[in-house]
XYZ file of N, CA and C in Angstrom:
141
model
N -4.496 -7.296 -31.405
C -5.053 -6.037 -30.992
C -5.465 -6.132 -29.520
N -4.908 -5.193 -28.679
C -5.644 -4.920 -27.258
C -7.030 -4.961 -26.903
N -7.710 -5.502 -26.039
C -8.881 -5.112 -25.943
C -8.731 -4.666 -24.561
N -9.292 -2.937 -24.747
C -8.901 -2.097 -23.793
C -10.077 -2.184 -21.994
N -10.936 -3.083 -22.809
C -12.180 -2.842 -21.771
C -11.688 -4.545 -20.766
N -11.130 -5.407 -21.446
C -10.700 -6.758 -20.455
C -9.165 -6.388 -19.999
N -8.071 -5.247 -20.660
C -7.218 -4.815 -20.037
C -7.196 -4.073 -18.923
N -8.612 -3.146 -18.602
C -9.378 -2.154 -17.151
C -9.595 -3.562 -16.306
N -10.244 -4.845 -16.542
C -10.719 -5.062 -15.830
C -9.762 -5.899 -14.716
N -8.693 -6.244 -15.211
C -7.291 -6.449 -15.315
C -6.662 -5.581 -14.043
N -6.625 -4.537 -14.527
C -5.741 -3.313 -13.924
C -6.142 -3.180 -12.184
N -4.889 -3.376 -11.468
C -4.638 -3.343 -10.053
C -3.660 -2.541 -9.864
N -4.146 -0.945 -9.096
C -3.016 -0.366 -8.932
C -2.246 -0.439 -7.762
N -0.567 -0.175 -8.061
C 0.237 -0.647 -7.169
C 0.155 -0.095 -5.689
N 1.169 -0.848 -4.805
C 0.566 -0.476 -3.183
C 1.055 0.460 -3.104
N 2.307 1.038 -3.771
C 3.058 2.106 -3.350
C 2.306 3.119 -3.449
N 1.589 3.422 -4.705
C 0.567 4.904 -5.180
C -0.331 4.474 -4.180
N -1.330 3.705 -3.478
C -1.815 3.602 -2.354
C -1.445 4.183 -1.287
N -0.333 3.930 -0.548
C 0.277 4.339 0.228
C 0.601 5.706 -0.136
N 1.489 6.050 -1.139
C 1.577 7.892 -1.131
C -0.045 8.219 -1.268
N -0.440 7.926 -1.614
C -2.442 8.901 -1.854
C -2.597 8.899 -0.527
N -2.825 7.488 0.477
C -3.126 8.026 2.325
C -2.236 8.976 2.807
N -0.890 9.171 2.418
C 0.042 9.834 3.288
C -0.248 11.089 2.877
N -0.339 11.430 1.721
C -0.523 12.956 0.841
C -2.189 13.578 1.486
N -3.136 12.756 1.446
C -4.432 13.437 2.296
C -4.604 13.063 3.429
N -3.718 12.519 4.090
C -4.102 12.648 5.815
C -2.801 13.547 6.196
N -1.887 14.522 5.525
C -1.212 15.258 5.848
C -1.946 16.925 5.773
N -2.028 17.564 6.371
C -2.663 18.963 6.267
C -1.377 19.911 5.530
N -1.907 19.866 4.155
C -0.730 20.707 3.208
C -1.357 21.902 3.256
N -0.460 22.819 2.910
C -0.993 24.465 2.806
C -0.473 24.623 1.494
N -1.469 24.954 0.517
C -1.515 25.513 -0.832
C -1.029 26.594 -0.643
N -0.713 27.432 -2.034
C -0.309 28.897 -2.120
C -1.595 29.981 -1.846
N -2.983 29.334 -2.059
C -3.873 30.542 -1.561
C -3.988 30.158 0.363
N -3.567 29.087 0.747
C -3.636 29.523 2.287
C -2.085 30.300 2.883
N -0.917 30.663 1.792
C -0.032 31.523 2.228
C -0.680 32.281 1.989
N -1.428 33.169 1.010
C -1.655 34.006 0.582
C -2.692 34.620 1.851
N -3.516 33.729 2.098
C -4.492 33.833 3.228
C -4.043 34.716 4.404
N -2.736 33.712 5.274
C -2.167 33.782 6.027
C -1.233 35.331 5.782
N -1.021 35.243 5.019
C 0.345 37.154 4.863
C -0.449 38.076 4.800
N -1.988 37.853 4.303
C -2.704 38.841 4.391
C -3.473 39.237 5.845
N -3.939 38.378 6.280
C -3.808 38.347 7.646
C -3.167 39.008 8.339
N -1.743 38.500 8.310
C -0.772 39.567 8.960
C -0.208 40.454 8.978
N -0.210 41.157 7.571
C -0.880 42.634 7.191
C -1.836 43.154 7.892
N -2.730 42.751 7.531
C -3.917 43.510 8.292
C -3.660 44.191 10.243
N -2.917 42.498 10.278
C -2.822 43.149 11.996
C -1.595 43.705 12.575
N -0.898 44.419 11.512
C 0.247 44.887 12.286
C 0.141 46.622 11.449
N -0.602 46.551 10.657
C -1.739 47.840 10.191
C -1.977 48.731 11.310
């Protein structure tokens, strides 16, 4: 039987998911509510 609490203590996650997690939040992504933001915006000013 596993023992799930000396298998955590175990657990080292890999460099690669390291590396994508820094690259993914030091990139400035635009979600769908900052398009949404943005078209409304530019609605407004050509109104």
């Amino acid at each position: 039987m596993l023992d799930f609490e000396e298998e955590l203590k175990k657990f080292r996650p890999s460099l690669e998911i390291d590396q994508v997690e820094d690259t993914v939040y030091s990139n400035n992504l635009s979600d769908v509510t900052d398009l949404m933001d943005e078209m409304l915006k530019e609605m407004k000013e050509h109104q």
